[in-house]
Coordinates of C-alpha atoms in Angstrom, one line a residue:
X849 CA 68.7 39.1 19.0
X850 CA 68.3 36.7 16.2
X851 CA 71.1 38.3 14.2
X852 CA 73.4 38.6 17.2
X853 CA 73.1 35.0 17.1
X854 CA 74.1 34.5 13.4
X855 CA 76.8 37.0 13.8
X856 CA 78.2 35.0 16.4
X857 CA 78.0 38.3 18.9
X858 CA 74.8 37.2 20.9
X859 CA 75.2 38.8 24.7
X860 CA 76.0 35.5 27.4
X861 CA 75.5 35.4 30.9
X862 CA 75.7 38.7 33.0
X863 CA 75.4 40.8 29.2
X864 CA 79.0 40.1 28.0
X865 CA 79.1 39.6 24.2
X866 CA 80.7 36.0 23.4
X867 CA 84.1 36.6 21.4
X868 CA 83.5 36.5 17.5
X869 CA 84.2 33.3 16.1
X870 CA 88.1 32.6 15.3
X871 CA 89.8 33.8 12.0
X872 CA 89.9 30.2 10.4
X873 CA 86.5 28.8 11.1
X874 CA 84.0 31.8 9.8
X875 CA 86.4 34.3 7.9
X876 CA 88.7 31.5 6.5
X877 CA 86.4 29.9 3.9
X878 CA 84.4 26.9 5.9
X879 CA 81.5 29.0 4.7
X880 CA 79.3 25.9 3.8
X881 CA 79.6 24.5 7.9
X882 CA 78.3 28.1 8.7
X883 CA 75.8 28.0 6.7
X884 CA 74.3 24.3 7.1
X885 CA 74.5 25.8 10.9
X886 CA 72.6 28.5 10.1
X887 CA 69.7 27.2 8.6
X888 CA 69.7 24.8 11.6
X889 CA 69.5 27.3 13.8
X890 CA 66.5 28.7 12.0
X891 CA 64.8 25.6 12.3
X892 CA 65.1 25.4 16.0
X893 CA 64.1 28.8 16.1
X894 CA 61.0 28.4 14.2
X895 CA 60.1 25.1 15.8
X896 CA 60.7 26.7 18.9
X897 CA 58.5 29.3 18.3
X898 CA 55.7 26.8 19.1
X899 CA 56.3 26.4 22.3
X900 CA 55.3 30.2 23.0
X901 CA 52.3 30.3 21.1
X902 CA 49.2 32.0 22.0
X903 CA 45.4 31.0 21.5
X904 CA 45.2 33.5 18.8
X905 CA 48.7 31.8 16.9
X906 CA 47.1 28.6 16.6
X907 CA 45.9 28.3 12.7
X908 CA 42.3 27.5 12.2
X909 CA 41.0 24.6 10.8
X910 CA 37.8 24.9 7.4
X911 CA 34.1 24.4 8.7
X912 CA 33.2 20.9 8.2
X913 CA 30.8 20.7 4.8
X914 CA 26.9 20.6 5.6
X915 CA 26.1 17.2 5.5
X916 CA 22.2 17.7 5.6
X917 CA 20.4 15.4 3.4
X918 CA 19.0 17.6 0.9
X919 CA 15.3 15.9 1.3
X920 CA 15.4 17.7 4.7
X921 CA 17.1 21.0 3.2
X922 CA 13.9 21.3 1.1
X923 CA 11.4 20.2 3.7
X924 CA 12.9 23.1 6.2
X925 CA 13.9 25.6 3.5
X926 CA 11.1 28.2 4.8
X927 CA 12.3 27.7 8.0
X928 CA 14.6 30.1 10.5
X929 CA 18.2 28.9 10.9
X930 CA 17.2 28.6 14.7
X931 CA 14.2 26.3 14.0
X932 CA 15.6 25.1 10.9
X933 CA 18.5 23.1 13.7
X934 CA 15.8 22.3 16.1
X935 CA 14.1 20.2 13.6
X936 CA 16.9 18.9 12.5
X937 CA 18.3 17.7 15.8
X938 CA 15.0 16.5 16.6
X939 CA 14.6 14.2 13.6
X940 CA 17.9 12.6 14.0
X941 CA 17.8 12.5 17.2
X942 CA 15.0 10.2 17.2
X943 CA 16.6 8.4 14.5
X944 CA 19.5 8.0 16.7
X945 CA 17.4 6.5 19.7
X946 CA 15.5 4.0 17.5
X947 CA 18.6 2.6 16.2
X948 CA 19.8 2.5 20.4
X949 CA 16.8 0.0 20.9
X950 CA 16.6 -2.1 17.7
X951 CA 21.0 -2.8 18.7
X952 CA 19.3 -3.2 22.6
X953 CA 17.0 -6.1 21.2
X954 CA 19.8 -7.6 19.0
X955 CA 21.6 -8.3 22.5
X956 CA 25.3 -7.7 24.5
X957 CA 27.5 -8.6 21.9
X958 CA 25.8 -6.1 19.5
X959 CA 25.9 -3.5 22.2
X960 CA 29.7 -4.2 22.7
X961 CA 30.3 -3.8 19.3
X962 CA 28.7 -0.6 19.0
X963 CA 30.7 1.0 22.1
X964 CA 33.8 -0.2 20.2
X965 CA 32.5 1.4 17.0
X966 CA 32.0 4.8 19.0
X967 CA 35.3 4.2 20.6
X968 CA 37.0 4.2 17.4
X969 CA 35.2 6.9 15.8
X970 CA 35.7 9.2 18.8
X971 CA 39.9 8.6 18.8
X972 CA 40.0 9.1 15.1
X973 CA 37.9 12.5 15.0
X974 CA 40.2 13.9 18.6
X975 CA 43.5 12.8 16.7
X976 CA 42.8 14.3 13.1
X977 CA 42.3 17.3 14.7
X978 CA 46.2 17.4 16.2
X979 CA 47.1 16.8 12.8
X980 CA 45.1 19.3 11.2
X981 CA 45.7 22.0 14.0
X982 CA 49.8 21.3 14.3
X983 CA 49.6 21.4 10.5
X984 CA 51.8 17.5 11.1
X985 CA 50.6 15.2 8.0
X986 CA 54.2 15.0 6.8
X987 CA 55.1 13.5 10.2
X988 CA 57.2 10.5 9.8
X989 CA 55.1 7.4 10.8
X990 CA 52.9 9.2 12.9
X991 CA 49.8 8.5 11.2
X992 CA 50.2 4.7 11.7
X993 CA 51.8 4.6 15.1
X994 CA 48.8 6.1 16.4
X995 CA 46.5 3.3 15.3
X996 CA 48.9 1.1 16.3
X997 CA 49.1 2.5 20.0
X998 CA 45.1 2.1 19.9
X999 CA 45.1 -1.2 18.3
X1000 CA 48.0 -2.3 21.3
X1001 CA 45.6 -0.6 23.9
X1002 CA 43.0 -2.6 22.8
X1003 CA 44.6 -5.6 22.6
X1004 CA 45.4 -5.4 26.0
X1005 CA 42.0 -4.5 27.3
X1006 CA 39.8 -6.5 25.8
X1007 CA 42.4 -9.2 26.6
X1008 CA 41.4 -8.8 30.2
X1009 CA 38.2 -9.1 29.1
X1010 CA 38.2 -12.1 27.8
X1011 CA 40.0 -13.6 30.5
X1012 CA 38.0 -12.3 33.3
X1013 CA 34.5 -13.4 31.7
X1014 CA 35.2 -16.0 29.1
X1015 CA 37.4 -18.3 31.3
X1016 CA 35.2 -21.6 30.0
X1017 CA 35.6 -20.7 26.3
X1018 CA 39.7 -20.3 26.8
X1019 CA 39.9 -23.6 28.7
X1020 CA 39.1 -25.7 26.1
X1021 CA 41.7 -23.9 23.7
X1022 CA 45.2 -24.5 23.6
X1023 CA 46.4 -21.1 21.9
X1024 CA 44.1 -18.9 23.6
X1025 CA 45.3 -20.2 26.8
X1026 CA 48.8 -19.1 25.8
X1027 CA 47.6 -16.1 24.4
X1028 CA 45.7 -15.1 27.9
X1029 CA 48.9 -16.8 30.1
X1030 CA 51.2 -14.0 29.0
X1031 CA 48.7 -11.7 27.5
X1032 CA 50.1 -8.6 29.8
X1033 CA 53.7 -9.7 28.5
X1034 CA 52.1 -10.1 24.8
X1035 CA 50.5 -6.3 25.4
X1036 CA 53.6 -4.3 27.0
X1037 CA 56.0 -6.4 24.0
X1038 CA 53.4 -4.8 21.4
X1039 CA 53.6 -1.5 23.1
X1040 CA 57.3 -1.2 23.3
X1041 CA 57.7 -1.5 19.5
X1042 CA 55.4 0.7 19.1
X1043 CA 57.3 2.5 21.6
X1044 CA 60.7 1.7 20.1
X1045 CA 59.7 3.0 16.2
X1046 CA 58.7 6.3 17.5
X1047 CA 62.0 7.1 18.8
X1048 CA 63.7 5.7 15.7
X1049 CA 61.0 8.0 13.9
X1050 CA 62.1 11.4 15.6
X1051 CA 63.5 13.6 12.7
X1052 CA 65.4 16.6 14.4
X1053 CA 63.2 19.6 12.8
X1054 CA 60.0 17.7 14.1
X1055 CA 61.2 16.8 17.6
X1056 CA 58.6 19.4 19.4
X1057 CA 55.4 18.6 17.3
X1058 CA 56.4 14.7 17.7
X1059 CA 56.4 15.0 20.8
X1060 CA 53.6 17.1 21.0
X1061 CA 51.5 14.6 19.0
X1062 CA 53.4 11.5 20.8
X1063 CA 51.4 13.3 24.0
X1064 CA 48.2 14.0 21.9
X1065 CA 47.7 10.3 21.2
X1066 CA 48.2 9.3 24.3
X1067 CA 45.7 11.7 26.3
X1068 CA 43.2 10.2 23.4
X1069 CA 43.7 6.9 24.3
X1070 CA 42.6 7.4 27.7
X1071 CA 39.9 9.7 27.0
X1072 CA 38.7 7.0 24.5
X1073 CA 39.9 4.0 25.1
X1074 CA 39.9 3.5 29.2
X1075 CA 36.4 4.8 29.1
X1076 CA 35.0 2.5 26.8
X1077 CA 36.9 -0.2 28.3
X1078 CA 35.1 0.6 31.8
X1079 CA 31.7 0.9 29.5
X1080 CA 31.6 -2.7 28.8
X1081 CA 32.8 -3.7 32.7
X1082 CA 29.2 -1.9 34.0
X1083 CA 27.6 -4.0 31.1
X1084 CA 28.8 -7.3 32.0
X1085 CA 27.2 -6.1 35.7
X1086 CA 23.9 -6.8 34.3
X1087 CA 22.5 -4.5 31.4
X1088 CA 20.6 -1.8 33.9
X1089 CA 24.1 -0.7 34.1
X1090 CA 24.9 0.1 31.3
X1091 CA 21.2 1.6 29.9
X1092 CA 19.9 3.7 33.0
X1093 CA 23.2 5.7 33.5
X1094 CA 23.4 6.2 29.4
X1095 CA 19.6 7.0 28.8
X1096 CA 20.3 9.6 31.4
X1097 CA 22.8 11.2 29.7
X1098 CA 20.7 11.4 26.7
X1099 CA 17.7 12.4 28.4
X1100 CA 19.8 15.3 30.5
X1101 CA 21.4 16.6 27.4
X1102 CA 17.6 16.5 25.7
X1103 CA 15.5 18.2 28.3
X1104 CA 18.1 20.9 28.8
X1105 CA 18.1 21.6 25.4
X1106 CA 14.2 22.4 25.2
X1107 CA 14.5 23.5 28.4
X1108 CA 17.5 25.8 27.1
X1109 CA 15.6 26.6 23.4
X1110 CA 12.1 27.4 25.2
X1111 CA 12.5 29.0 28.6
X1112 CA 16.6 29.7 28.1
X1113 CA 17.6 33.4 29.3
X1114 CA 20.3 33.6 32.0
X1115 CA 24.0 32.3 30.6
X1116 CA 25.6 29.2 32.0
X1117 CA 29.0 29.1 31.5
X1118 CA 31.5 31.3 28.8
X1119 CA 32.7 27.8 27.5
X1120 CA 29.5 27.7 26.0
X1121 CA 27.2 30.7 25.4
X1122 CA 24.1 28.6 24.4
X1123 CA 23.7 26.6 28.0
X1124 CA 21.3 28.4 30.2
X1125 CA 20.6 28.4 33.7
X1126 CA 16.8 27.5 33.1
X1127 CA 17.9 24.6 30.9
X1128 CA 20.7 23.4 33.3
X1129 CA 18.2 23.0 36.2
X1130 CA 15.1 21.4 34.1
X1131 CA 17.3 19.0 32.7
X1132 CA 18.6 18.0 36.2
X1133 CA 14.6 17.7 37.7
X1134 CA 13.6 15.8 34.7
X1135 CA 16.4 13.7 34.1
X1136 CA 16.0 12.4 37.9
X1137 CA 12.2 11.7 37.1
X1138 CA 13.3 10.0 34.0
X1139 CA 16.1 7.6 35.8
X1140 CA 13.7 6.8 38.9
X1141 CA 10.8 5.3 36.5
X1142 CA 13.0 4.0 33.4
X1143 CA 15.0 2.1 36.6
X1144 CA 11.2 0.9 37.5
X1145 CA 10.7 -0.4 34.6
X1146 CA 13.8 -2.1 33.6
X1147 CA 14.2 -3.9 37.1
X1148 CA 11.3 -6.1 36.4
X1149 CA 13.0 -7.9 33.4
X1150 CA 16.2 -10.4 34.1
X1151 CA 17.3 -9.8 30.9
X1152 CA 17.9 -6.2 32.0
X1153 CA 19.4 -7.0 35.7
X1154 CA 21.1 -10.3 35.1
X1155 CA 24.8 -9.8 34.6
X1156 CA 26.1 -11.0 31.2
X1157 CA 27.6 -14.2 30.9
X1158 CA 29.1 -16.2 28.8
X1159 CA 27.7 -20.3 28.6
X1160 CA 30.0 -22.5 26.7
X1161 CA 27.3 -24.8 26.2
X1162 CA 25.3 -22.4 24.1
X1163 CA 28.1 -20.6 22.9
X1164 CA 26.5 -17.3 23.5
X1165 CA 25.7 -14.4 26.3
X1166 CA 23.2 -15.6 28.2
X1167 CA 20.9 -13.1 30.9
X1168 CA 19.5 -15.6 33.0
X1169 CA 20.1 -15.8 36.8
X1170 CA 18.0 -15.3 39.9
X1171 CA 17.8 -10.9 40.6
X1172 CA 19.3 -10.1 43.7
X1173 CA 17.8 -8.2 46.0
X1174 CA 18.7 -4.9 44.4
X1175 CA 16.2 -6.0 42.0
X1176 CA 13.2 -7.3 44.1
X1177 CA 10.5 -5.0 45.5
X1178 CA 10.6 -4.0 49.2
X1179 CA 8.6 -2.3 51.4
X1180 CA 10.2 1.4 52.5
X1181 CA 8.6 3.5 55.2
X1182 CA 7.4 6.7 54.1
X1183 CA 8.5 10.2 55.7
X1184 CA 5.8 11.8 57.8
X1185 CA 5.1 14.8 54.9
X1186 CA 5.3 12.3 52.4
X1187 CA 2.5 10.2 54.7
X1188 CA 0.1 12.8 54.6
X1189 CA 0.1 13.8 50.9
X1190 CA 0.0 9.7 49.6
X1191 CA -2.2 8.9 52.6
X1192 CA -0.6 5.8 53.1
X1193 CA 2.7 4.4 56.0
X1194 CA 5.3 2.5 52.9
X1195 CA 5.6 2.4 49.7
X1196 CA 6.9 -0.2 47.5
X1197 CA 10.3 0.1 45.3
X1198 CA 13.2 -1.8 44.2
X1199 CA 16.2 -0.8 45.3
X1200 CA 18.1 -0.2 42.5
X1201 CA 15.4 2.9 42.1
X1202 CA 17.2 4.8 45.2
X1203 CA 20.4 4.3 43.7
X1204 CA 19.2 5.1 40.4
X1205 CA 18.4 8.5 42.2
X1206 CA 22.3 9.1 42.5
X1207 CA 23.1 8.2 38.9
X1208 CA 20.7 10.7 37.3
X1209 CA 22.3 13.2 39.7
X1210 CA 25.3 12.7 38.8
X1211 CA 24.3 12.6 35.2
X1212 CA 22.7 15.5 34.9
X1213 CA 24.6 17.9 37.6
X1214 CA 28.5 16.7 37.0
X1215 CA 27.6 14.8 33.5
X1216 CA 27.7 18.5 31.7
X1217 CA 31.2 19.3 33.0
X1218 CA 32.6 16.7 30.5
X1219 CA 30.4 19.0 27.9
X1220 CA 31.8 21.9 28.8
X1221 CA 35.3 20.5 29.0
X1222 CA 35.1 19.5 25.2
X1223 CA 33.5 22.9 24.4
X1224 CA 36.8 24.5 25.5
X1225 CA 38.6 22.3 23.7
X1226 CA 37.1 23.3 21.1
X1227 CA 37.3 26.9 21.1
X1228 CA 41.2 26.6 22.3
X1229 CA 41.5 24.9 18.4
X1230 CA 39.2 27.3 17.0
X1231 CA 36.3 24.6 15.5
X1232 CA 32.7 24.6 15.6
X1233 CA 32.4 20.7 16.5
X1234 CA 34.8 17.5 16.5
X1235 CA 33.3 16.5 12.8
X1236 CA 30.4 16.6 10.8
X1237 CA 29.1 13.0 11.2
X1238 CA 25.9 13.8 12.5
X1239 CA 24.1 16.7 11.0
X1240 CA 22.8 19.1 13.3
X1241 CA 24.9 17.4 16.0
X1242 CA 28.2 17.3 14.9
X1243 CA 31.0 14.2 15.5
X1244 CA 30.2 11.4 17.3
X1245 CA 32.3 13.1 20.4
X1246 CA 30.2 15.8 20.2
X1247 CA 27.2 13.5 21.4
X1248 CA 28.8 11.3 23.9
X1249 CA 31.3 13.6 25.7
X1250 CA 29.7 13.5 28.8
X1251 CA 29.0 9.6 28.4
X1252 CA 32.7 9.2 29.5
X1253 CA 32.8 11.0 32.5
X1254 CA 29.4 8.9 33.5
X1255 CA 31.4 5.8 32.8
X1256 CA 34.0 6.1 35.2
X1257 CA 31.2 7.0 37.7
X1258 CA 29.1 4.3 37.4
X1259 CA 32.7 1.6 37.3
X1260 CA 33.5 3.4 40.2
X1261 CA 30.1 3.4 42.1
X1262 CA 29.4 -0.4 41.5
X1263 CA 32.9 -1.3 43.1
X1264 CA 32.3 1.1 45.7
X1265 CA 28.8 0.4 46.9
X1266 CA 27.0 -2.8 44.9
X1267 CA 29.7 -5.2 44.3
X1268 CA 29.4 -8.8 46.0
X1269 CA 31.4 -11.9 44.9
X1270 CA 30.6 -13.3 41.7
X1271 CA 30.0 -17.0 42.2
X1272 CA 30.0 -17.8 38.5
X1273 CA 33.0 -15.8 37.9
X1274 CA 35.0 -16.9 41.0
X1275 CA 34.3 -20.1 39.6
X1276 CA 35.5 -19.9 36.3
X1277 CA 38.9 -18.5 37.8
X1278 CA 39.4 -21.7 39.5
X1279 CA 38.4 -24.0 36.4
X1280 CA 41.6 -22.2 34.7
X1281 CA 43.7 -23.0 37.4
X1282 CA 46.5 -25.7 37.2
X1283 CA 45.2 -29.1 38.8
X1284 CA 47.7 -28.9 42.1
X1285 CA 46.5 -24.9 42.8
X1286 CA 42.9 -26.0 42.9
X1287 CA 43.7 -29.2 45.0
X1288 CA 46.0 -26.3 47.3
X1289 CA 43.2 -24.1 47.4
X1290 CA 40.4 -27.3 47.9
X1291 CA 42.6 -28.0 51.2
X1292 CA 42.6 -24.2 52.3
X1293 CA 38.9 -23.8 52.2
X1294 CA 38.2 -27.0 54.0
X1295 CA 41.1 -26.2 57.0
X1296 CA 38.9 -22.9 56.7
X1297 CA 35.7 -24.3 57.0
X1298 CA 37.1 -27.2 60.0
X1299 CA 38.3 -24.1 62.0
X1300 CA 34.9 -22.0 61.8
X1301 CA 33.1 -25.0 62.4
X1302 CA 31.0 -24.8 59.9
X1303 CA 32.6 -28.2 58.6
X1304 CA 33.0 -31.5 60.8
X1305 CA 36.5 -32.3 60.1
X1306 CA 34.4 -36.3 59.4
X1307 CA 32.6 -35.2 56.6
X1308 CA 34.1 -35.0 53.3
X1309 CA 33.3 -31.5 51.5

């Protein structure tokens, strides 16, 4: 068929064979314009190629080195490979979780830091693998564009950030009040040059993989970038949630393991042979154990359960508030069955405990899927694990894939089901509002309050 093409002879529409080409274009001598056409078409052809590609067509990419600190090596060399991983995943594991609390004691900023940190790590291990996989490093431009679609994201994120819970900070300067006054302008500008040199970057052999990668990067940036972005909203809620729903991620994905490693005999899922049944179902009964208590404990501290403000006075975060109710013990009535076994009528809880109850279920029973979703990933581009920046684990996505999917949840359950007005942050939206709005809205609320009568239209509010 190929040939047909190059002969000028391939069949057209119905099976008719297009007329060869005319005596002074091919067989006259303009033998350099067939040939410069030619090699085009071969391009497009082999380009083209990629649209049909199988699973088994897609090139694999080298194991990641063993980045095992020799001490351990030695300490575990008369070890089994199977044990020799379980120890290993153990020890850094705890590693891992020590360095979690000391960054918990340093405070929010810290903490927002580190998410950033993760963020960042996470896009650049998901995007190096579209450039190793589409074999693309000789892309023009596409290297930097990419950072600078993350660094534009960003910018417009954390943007809102700032100008949703750092409203006293802006007031009292000039340029960040510009900046935050047309900061959606500022972000969409930045993102159509960004936009802008990626067209003018499009080379004609390359069009498919650029687009391809043009479509990676941007898949990444919402995997990555959105969730992270919706991390640090359930942190400013108050720190419970932003620990509880992450511990029980970690604790789900622990306890199945050993669950998995001890017990483990009836498969899970194809997308990854190693989950078991056993461990899939005592990870979900002791991650719900772990989220009732740890929500028990942490509810009794209001650096925990206070949302995360900034005070301009101090010019620092600041924990301090009076809990609501969601974190103030109540009396609950206790089932009949229940009555009998604990011989007595209530017991005593905090709220946030029952609802802590539906975060470690969805932690531990939809949690996973985002797991599994990355394990296909992975075997669709043929690789053991995102990176080898963990040893024993793998990349840093390899450890908080199923932290994103929780993220979402928990944004979306606090707006659904928790969410009041925010006093402090209603109030700083009207200290950045123009003199004559607040006198506008000043009058509104008191016609308001006159009309309720809630207000005698005598007294002066």
């Amino acid at each position: 068929m190929l040939e047909l093409r190059h002969r000028g002879g391939c069949p057209g529409p119905g099976g008719a064979v297009a007329p060869p080409p005319r005596e002074g274009e091919a067989a006259g001598g303009d033998h350099e314009t067939e040939s410069t056409s030619d090699k085009e078409t071969d391009i497009d052809d082999r380009y083209g190629d990629l649209d049909s590609r199988t699973d088994s067509d897609i090139p694999e990419i080298p194991p990641s080195s063993d980045r095992t600190p020799e001490i351990l090596k030695k300490a575990l060399s008369g070890l089994s490979s199977r044990w020799k991983n379980w120890w290993i995943r153990g020890i850094l594991t705890l590693t891992m979780i020590s360095l979690f609390f000391l960054i918990i004691y340093m405070g929010s900023f810290m903490l927002m830091l580190l998410v950033l940190g993760i963020q960042v790590k996470c896009f650049h291990e998901i995007i190096t693998i579209g450039y190793r996989v589409y074999r693309s490093y000789d892309l023009p431009w596409f290297r930097t564009l990419s950072w600078y679609f993350l660094l534009c994201v960003n910018y417009f994120f954390y943007g809102e950030t700032v100008a949703d819970y750092f409203a006293t900070f802006v007031q009292r300067e000039e340029q960040l009040q510009f900046l935050i006054r047309y900061h959606r302008f500022i972000s969409f500008a930045l993102y159509l040059a960004g936009f802008c040199m990626f067209v003018l970057s499009l080379v004609k052999k390359h069009y498919r993989l650029q687009f391809y990668m043009f479509a990676w990067t941007h898949v990444t940036l919402l995997i990555t970038v959105t969730q992270s972005h919706l991390v640090i909203q359930n942190l400013f809620e108050g720190m419970i949630w932003f620990l509880v729903p992450i511990s029980s991620v970690i604790c789900n994905d622990i306890t199945a393991y050993l669950f998995g490693f001890f017990f483990g005999r009836t498969p899970l899922i194809k997308l990854s042979p190693k989950k078991t049944w056993e461990g899939f179902i005592g990870g979900f009964f002791s991650t719900v154990v772990f989220g009732f208590i740890a929500a028990y404990m942490l509810s009794k501290y209001q650096y925990f359960v206070c949302p995360v403000e900034y005070r301009s006075d101090v010019n620092s975060f600041v924990t301090e508030c009076e809990p609501s109710e969601l974190f103030q013990l109540q009396s609950y009535s206790l089932p009949p069955f229940l009555k009998v076994v604990l011989r007595q009528e209530t017991v005593s809880l905090y709220p946030f405990q029952i609802h802590s109850i539906a975060l470690s279920t969805f932690a531990s029973l939809i949690g996973p899927f985002g797991g599994f979703f990355a394990s296909g990933f992975k075997r669709a581009f043929k690789i053991k694990d995102f990176a080898n920046t963990i040893p024993g684990h793998g990349g840093i996505m390899d450890r908080f894939d199923c932290q994103y999917l929780m993220a979402t949840f928990v944004h979306v359950y606090i707006t659904s089901f928790i969410r009041g007005p925010n006093p402090s942050k209603v109030l700083q939206q009207l200290l950045v509002l123009q003199p004559e709005q607040q006198l506008n809205i000043y009058k509104t609320l008191k016609t308001h309050l006159i009309e309720k009568g809630i207000l005698q239209p005598t007294l002066k509010l």
